[in-house]
Each structure stands twice: as C-alpha cells, then as structure tokens.
GROMACS .gro file of C-alpha atoms in nm:
model
   81
    1MET     CA    1   0.000   0.000   0.000
    2GLY     CA    2   0.122   0.347  -0.084
    3ASP     CA    3  -0.047   0.670   0.014
    4ALA     CA    4  -0.046   1.035  -0.084
    5ARG     CA    5  -0.178   1.335   0.106
    6PHE     CA    6  -0.312   1.676   0.013
    7LEU     CA    7  -0.257   1.927   0.288
    8VAL     CA    8  -0.291   2.294   0.367
    9ARG     CA    9  -0.178   2.348   0.727
   10ARG     CA   10  -0.316   1.998   0.803
   11ILE     CA   11  -0.394   1.679   0.615
   12LEU     CA   12  -0.718   1.736   0.422
   13VAL     CA   13  -0.750   1.416   0.221
   14THR     CA   14  -0.543   1.103   0.170
   15PHE     CA   15  -0.530   0.848  -0.112
   16ALA     CA   16  -0.405   0.492  -0.090
   17ALA     CA   17  -0.362   0.230  -0.364
   18PHE     CA   18  -0.487  -0.124  -0.311
   19LYS     CA   19  -0.512  -0.432  -0.531
   20HIS     CA   20  -0.874  -0.373  -0.641
   21HIS     CA   21  -0.948  -0.011  -0.555
   22ILE     CA   22  -0.814   0.331  -0.468
   23GLY     CA   23  -0.901   0.441  -0.117
   24PHE     CA   24  -0.988   0.807  -0.072
   25TYR     CA   25  -0.992   0.933   0.287
   26PRO     CA   26  -1.146   1.275   0.344
   27THR     CA   27  -1.336   1.293   0.676
   28PRO     CA   28  -1.673   1.164   0.801
   29SER     CA   29  -1.813   1.517   0.762
   30ALA     CA   30  -1.720   1.518   0.392
   31LEU     CA   31  -1.883   1.180   0.340
   32LYS     CA   32  -2.197   1.308   0.507
   33ALA     CA   33  -2.200   1.625   0.295
   34PHE     CA   34  -2.163   1.426  -0.029
   35ALA     CA   35  -2.366   1.117   0.066
   36LYS     CA   36  -2.595   1.138  -0.237
   37ASP     CA   37  -2.302   1.168  -0.480
   38LEU     CA   38  -2.121   0.880  -0.308
   39SER     CA   39  -2.414   0.637  -0.309
   40LYS     CA   40  -2.269   0.433  -0.598
   41PHE     CA   41  -1.936   0.377  -0.421
   42ALA     CA   42  -1.840   0.160  -0.125
   43THR     CA   43  -1.791   0.385   0.178
   44ALA     CA   44  -1.708   0.348   0.546
   45LYS     CA   45  -1.696   0.601   0.831
   46GLY     CA   46  -1.427   0.819   0.669
   47SER     CA   47  -1.335   0.644   0.345
   48ILE     CA   48  -1.446   0.589  -0.012
   49GLN     CA   49  -1.342   0.306  -0.242
   50PHE     CA   50  -1.302   0.383  -0.612
   51PRO     CA   51  -1.278   0.062  -0.819
   52LEU     CA   52  -0.970   0.038  -1.040
   53GLU     CA   53  -1.169  -0.074  -1.344
   54LYS     CA   54  -1.364   0.255  -1.360
   55PRO     CA   55  -1.235   0.609  -1.421
   56LEU     CA   56  -1.180   0.819  -1.110
   57PRO     CA   57  -1.464   1.070  -1.053
   58LEU     CA   58  -1.224   1.365  -1.067
   59SER     CA   59  -1.497   1.629  -1.047
   60LEU     CA   60  -1.634   1.473  -0.729
   61ILE     CA   61  -1.285   1.440  -0.580
   62ARG     CA   62  -1.224   1.810  -0.652
   63LYS     CA   63  -1.554   1.906  -0.485
   64ILE     CA   64  -1.481   1.697  -0.176
   65THR     CA   65  -1.127   1.838  -0.151
   66ALA     CA   66  -1.259   2.195  -0.187
   67PHE     CA   67  -1.511   2.117   0.087
   68ARG     CA   68  -1.227   2.002   0.312
   69VAL     CA   69  -1.029   2.322   0.238
   70ARG     CA   70  -1.331   2.538   0.334
   71GLU     CA   71  -1.393   2.323   0.641
   72SER     CA   72  -1.029   2.364   0.747
   73ILE     CA   73  -1.039   2.742   0.699
   74ASP     CA   74  -1.361   2.762   0.902
   75GLU     CA   75  -1.204   2.556   1.181
   76ASP     CA   76  -0.900   2.786   1.188
   77ARG     CA   77  -1.123   3.093   1.194
   78LYS     CA   78  -1.297   2.962   1.508
   79TRP     CA   79  -0.963   2.955   1.692
   80LYS     CA   80  -0.886   3.315   1.596
   81THR     CA   81  -1.209   3.464   1.736
   0.00000   0.00000   0.00000
C-alpha cells in the first residue's frame, strides 16, 4: 500500500492504492456532505473506495477536496475569534 496526502496546514484528504481499488480518505463530515453523490461507491466512516476498473470521478474528488479546504479554513477561523 502506498499513500499520498493533500494538505494545507493539516492533512485534508489522503489516497491509498490497493489491489482492487483506490481508497480516498477525506473525513466523516465530507462523506456526510456528499452522501448522495457517493451512493454508488463503497464507503465506510471516513473512506471511499473507487474501483480500479472505472475512471476516477475527478470532479467529485475536486468538490470533496474543496469542501475540506473550506472546512479547514472555518475551523482555523474559530480559533482566531
């Protein structure tokens, strides 16, 4: 297994490669926010499985990552007030 992370001040999302799928690990809040869009994928508490035999849903991944960026900024803002 190998993994890659996207971070801005903290880890926002992580990817990991497996034999039959790519694991995408945002957060439970992101999965909840995109539940309808994720209904065709296998999910767990904080992970999504994208099958290797299908193209990655890049638009959805971008939206989830942007959500995590906004969520991170909002969390930081709470500490500053």
